[in-house]
Coordinates of C-alpha atoms (C1' of nucleotides) in Angstrom, one line a residue:
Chain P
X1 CA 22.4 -38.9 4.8
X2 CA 23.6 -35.5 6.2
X3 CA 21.5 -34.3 8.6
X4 CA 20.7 -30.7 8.9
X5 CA 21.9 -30.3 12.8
X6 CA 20.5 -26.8 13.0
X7 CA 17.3 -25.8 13.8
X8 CA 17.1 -24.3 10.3
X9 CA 16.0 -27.9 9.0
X10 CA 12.8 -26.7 7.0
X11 CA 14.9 -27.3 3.9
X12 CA 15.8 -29.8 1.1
X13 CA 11.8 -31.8 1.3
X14 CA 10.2 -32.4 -1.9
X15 CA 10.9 -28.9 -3.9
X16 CA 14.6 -28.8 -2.2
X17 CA 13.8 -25.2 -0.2
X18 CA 10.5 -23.6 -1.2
X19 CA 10.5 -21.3 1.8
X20 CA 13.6 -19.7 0.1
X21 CA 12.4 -19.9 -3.4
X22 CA 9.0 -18.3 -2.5
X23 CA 10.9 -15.1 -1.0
X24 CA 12.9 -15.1 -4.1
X25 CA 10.1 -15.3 -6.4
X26 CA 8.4 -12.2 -5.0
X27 CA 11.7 -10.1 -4.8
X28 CA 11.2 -10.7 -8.4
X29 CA 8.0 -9.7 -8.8
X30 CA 8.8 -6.6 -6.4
X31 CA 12.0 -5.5 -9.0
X32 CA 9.6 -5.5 -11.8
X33 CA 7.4 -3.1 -10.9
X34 CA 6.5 -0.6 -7.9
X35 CA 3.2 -1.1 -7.2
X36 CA 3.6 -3.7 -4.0
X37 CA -0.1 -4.9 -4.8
X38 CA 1.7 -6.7 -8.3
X39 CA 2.8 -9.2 -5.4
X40 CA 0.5 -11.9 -5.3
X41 CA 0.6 -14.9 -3.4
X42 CA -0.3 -17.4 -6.4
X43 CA 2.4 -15.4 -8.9
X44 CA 4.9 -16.5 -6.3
X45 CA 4.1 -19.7 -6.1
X46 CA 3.6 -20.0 -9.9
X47 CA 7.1 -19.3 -10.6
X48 CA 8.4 -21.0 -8.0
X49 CA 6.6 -23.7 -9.3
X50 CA 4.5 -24.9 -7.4
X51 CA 0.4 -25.1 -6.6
X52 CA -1.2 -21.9 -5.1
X53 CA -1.4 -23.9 -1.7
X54 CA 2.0 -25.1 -1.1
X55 CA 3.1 -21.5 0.5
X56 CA 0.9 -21.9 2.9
X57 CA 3.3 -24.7 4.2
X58 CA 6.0 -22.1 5.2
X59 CA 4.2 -19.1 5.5
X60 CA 1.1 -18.5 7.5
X61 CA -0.5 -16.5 5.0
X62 CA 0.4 -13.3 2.7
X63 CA 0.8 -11.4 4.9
X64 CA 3.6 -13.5 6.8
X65 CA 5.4 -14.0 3.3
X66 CA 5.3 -10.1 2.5
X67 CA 6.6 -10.3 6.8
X68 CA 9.4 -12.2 5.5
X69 CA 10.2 -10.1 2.0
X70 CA 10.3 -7.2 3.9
X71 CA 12.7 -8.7 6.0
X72 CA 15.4 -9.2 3.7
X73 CA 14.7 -5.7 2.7
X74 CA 15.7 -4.3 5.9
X75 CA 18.7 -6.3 5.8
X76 CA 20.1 -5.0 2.5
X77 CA 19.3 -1.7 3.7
X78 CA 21.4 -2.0 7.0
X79 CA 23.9 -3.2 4.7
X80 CA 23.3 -0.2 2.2
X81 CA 23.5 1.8 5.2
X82 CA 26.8 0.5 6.6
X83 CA 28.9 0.4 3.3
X84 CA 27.8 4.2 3.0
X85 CA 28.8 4.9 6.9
X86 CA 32.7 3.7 5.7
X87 CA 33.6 7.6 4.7
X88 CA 36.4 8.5 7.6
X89 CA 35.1 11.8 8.0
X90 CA 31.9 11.3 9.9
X91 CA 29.9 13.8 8.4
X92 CA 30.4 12.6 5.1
X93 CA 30.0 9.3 6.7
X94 CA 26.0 10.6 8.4
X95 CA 25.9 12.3 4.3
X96 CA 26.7 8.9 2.4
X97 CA 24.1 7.3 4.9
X98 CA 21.6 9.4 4.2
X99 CA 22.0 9.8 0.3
X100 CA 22.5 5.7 0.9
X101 CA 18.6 5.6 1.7
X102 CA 16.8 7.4 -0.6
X103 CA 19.1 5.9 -3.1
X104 CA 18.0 2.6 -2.0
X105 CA 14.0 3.4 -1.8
X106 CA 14.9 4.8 -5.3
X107 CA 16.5 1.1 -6.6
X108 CA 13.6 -0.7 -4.9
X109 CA 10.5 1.3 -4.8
X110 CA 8.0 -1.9 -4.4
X111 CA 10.5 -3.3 -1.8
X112 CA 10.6 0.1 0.3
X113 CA 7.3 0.8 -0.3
X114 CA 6.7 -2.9 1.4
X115 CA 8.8 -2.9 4.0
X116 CA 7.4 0.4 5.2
X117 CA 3.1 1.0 4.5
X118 CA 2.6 -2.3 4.6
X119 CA 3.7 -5.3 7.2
X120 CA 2.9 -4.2 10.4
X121 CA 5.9 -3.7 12.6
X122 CA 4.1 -5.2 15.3
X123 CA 3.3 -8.4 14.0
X124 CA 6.7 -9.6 14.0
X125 CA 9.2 -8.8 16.6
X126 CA 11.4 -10.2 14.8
X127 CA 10.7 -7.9 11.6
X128 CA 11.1 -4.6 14.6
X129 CA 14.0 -5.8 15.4
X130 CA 15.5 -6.2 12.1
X131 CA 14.3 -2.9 10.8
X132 CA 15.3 -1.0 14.5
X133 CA 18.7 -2.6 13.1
X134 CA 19.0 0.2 10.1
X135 CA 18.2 3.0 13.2
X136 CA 20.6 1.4 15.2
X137 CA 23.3 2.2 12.2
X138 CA 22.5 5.9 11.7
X139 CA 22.0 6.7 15.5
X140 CA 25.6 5.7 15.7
X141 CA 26.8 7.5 13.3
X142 CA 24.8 10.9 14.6
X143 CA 26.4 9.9 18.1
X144 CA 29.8 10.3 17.0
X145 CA 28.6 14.3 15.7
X146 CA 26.5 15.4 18.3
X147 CA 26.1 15.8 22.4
X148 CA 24.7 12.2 23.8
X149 CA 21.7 13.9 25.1
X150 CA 21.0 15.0 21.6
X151 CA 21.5 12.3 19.3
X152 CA 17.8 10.9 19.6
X153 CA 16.5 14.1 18.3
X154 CA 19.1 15.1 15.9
X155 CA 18.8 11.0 14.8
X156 CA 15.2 11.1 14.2
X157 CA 15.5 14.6 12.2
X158 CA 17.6 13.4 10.2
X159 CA 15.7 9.8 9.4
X160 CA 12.5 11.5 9.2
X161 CA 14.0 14.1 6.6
X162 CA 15.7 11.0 4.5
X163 CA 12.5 8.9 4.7
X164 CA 10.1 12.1 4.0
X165 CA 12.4 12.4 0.7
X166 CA 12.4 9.0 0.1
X167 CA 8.4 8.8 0.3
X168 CA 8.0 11.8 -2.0
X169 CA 10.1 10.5 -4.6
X170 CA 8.7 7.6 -4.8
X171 CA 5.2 8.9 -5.1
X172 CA 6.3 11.0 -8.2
X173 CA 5.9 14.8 -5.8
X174 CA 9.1 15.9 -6.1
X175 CA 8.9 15.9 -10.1
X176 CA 8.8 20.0 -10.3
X177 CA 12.5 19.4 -8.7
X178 CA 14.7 19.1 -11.5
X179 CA 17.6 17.5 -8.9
X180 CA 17.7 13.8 -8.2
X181 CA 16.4 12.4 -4.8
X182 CA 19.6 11.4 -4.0
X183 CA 21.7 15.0 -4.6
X184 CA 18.1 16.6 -2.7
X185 CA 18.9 14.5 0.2
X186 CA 22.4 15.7 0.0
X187 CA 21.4 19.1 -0.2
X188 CA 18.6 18.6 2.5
X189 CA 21.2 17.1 5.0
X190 CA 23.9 20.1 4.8
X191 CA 21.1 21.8 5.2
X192 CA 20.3 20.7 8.6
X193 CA 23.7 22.0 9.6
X194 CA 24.5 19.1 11.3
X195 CA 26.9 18.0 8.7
X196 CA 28.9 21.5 9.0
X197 CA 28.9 21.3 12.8
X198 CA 26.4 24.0 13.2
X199 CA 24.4 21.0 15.1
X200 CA 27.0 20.6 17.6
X201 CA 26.7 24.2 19.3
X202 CA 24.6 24.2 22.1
X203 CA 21.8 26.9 21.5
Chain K
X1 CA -37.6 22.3 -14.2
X2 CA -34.4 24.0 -12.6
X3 CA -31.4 22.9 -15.3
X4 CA -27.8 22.7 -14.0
X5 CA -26.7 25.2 -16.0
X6 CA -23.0 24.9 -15.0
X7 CA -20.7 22.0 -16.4
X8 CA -21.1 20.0 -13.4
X9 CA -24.6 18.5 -14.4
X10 CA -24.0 15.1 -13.8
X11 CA -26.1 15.0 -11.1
X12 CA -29.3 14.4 -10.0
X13 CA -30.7 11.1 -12.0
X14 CA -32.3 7.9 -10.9
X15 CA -30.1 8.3 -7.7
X16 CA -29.7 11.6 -7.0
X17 CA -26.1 12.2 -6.6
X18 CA -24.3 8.8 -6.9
X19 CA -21.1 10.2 -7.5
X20 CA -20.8 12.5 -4.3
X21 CA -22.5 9.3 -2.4
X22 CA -19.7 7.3 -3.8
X23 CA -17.0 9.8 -2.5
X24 CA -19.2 10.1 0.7
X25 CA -18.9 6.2 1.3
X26 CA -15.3 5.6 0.6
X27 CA -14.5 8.2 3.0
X28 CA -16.6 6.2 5.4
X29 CA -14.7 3.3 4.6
X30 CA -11.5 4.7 5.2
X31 CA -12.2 6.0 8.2
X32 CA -13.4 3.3 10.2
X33 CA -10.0 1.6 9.5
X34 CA -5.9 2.5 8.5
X35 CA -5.7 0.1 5.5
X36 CA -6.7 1.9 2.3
X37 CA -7.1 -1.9 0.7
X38 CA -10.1 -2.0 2.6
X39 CA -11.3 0.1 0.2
X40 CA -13.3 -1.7 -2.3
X41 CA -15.5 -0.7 -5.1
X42 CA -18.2 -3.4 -4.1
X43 CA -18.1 -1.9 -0.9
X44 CA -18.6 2.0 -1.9
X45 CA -21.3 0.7 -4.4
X46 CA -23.6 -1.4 -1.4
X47 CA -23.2 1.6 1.0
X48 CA -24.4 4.1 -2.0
X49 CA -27.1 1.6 -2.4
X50 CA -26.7 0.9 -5.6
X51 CA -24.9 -2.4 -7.7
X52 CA -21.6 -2.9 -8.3
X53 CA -21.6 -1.6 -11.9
X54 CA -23.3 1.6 -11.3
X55 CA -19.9 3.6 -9.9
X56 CA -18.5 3.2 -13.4
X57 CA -21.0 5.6 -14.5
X58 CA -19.3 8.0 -13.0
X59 CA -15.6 6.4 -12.2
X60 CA -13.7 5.2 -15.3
X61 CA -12.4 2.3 -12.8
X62 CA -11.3 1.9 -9.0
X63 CA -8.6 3.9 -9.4
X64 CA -10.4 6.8 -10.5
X65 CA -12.5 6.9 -7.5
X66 CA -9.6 6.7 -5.6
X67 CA -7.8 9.7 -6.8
X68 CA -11.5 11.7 -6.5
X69 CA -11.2 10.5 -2.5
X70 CA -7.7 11.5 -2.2
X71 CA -8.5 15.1 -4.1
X72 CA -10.9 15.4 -1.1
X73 CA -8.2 14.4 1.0
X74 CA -5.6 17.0 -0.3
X75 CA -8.5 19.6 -0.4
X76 CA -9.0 18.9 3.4
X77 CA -5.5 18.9 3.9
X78 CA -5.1 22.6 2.1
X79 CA -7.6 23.7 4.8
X80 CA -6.0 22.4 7.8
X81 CA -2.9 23.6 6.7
X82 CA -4.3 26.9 6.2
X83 CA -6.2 27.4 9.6
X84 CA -2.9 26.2 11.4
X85 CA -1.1 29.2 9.7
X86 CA -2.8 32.0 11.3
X87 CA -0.6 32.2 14.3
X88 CA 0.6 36.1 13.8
X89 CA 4.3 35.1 14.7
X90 CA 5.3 33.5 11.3
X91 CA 7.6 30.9 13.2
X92 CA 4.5 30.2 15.1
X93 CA 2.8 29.8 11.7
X94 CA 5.2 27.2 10.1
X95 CA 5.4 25.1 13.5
X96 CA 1.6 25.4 13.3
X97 CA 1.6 24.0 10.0
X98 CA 3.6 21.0 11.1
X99 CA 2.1 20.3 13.7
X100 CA -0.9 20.1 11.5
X101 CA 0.2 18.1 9.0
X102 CA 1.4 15.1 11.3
X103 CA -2.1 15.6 13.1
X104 CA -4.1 15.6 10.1
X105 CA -1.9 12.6 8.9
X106 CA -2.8 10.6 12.3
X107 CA -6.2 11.3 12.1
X108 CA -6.7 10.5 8.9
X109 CA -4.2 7.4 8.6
X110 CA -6.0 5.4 5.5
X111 CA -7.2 8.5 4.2
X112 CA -3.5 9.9 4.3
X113 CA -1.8 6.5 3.3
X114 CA -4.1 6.5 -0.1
X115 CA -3.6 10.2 -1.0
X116 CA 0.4 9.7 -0.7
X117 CA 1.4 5.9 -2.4
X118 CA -1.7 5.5 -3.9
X119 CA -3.1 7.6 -6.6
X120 CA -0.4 8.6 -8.9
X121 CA 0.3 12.0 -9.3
X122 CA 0.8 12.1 -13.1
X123 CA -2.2 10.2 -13.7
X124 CA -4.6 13.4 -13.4
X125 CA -3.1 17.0 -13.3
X126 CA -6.5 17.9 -11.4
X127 CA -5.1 15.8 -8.7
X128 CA -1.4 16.9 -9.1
X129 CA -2.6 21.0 -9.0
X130 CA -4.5 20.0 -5.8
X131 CA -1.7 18.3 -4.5
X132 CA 0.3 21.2 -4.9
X133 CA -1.7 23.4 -3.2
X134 CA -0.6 22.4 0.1
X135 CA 3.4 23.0 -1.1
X136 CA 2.3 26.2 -2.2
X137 CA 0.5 27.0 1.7
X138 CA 4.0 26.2 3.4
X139 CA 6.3 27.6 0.7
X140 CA 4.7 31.2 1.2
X141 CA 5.2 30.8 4.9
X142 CA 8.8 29.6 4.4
X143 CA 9.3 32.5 2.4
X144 CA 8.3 34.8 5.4
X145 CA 11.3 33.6 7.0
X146 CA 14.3 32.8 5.0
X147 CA 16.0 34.7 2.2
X148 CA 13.7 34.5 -1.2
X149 CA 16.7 31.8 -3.0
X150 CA 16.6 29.3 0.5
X151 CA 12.5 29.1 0.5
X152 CA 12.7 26.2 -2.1
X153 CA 14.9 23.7 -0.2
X154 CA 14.1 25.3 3.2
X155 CA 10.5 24.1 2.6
X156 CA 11.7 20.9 1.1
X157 CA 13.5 20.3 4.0
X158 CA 10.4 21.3 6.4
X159 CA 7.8 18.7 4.5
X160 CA 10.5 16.1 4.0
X161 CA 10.5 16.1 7.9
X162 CA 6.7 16.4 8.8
X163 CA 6.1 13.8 5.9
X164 CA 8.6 11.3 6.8
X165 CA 7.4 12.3 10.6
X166 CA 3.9 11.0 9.3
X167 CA 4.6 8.1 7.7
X168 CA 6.9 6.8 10.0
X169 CA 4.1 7.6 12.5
X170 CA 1.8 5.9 10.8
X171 CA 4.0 2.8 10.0
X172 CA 4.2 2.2 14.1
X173 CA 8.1 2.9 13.6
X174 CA 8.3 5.1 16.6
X175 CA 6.4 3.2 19.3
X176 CA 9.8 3.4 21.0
X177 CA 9.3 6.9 21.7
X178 CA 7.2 7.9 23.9
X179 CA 6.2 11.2 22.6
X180 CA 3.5 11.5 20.6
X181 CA 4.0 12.3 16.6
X182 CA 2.9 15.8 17.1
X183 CA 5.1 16.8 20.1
X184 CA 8.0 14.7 18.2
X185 CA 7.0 17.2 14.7
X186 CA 7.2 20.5 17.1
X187 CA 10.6 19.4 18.8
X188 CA 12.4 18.6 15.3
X189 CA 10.8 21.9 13.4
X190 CA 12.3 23.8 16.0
X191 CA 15.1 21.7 15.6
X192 CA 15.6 23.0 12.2
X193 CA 16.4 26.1 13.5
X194 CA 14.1 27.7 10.7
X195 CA 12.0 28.9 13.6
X196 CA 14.7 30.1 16.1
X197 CA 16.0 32.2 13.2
X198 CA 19.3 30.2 12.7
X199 CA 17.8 29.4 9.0
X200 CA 18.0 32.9 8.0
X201 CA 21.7 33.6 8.9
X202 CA 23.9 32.9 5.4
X203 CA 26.4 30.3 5.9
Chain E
dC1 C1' -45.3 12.2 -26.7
dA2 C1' -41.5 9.7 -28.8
dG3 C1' -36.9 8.7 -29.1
dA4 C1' -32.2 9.3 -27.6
dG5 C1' -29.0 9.5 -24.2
dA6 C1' -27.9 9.0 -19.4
dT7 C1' -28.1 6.0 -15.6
dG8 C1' -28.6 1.6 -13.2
dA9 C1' -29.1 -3.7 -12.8
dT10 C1' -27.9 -8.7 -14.1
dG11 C1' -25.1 -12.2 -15.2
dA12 C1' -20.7 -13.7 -16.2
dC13 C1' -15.6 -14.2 -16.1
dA14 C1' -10.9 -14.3 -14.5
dT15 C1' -8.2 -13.7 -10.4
dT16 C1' -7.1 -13.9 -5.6
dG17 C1' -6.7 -15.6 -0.6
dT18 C1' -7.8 -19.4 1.9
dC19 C1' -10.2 -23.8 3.7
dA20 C1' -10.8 -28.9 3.7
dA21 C1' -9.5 -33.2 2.1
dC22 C1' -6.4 -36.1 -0.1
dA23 C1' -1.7 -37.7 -1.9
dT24 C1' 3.2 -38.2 -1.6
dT25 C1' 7.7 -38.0 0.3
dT26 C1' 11.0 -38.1 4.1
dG27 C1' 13.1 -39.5 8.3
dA28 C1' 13.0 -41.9 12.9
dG29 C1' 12.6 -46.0 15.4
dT30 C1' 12.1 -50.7 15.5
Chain N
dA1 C1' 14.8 -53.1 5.9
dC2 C1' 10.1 -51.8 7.1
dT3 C1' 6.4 -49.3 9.1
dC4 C1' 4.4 -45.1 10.4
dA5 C1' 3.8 -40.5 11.6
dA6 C1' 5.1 -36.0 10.3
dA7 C1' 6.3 -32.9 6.7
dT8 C1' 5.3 -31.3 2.3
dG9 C1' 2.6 -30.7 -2.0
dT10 C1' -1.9 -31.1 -4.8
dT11 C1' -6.8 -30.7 -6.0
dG12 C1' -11.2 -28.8 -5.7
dA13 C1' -14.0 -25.5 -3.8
dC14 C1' -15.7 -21.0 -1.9
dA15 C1' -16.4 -16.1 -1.3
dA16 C1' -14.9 -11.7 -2.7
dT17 C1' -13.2 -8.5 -6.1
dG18 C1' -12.6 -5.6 -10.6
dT19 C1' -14.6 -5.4 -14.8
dC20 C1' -17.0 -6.7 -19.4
dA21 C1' -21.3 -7.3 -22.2
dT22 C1' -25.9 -6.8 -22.2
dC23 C1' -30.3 -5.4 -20.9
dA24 C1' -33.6 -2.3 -18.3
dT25 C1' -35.2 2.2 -16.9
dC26 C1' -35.4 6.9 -16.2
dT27 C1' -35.1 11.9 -17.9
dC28 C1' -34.8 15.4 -20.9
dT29 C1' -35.2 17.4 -25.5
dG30 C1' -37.4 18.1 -29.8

DNA sequence: CAGAGATGATGACATTGTCAACATTTGAGT
DNA sequence: ACTCAAATGTTGACAATGTCATCATCTCTG
């Protein structure tokens, strides 16, 4: 009866949308656990319930399905990322971004550890594109604290410095720190001096 | 005739040293590629030239020979680190450092990828203590520099950058910029200000 | 030189990603 | 309404992997 008139008409066949329910099922799996290697193609299809082949229908192979996970990842951490930018004062605004990050690779340690490590940027423009999106948010935010000529620097510093965190933490090497991740990457960021304006004087 | 008088007598059998061999070939293996999941016990085993049961006379399981490659790793690490330290000028010292670490990291990339998100810290203090040995190399040289209470988040703040520099190197998440990781780890290190002296001024 | 312990080999099993072939459902055009 | 091709899902199979149980061989000690 109603036709799907967009090109998004790979939906509602015989399981009703597997492509959807696939990248569900291994979210799942991801939130159980943080070893990304728990993610199996067959587990997915299993509870999604369906026969270890039908996947292969909407997805190339794993690694297009992990493509695809780690997509939605990117877009819930340029949403993360946003909702923390909302702070008026935009230092605290660049602060709440950063804490934002390692607070979100601290929720989702498979999905971070996904979307980064594994899934090649490369292979998907599409996936580069989504995940330049989360860059996009913080370079903004840095522009509005720092001389234009600067802000691809002072950007970078500070995502490599979130990220770095992020990474540790996640791989258990921050565990002689009795702080949090997230109040380290608060600490880290004043730090940098970008958030009391010491960034902002020419040197 | 000669007995291995020391602890470390499990060598020298039917083989002759299977379990260096074994540490010998999975560094092979990771370096003819940047995906640690190449890494397969099989794999190890046929280059050793020996079966596939034979490591687990000397690995309680895959993950065991894994961490015994990735305490090579951090052991390599500790060196470079080290020999990139000698620069007289102690700011010299700690960009050297750096600079090394990103370097090491991108020549290295599966090697690099296993030692961080693989192997789990907490799984063998050996591996943890050797791990640390590399904080402990750029902690001293922090604490050259900066005021004896800073030198624990100012050298947080200076691995937090090389790392995340690293990984995000490695990941292919700055193939927008067109300098390379190691030029990019010199320009935010002196970015920190650590090296101008600006790190040493109290706020 | 004999036996015990260390080391290695074989065969098997469950699991995984993926291929080929087959079956079923859906929608478009008559 | 009916047919047919395309879309979707299933079955069976294969090679590879980590690991278990068992068996074979080597080396050193008494």
């Amino acid at each position: 009866m109603m036709t799907l008139s967009t090109f998004e008409s790979k939906k509602n066949y015989h399981h009703g949308d597997l492509h959807e329910a696939l990248l569900v099922a291994a979210l799942e799996i991801l939130e159980e656990g943080v070893d990304p290697k728990a993610l199996t193609l067959r587990e997915a299809a299993r509870r999604a319930g369906v026969s270890a082949m039908a996947p292969y229908r909407h997805f190339a192979d794993k690694d297009a399905l992990l493509a695809g996970v780690a997509m939605i990842g990117f877009k819930r951490l340029a949403i993360a990322l946003t909702a923390a930018d909302s702070n008026p004062d935009p230092r605290e605004a660049l602060l709440g971004q950063g804490v934002a990050y390692v607070t979100f690779a601290g929720d989702n340690p498979a999905l971070f550890r996904l979307m980064f490590g594994h899934a090649s940027p490369d292979r998907s423009p599409e996936l580069s594109e989504t995940s330049f999106a989360s860059y996009k948010i913080l370079a903004n935010r840095v522009a509005s604290l720092v001389s234009p000529d600067r802000v691809g620097e002072w950007t970078l510093l500070c995502w490599t410095t979130v990220h770095g965190l992020a990474m540790l933490a996640l791989d258990g090497r921050l565990t002689r720190n009795p702080d949090s991740p997230a109040v380290l990457a608060e600490r880290l960021l004043r730090l940098l001096g970008i958030v009391t304006g010491a960034g902002l004087t020419p040197s």
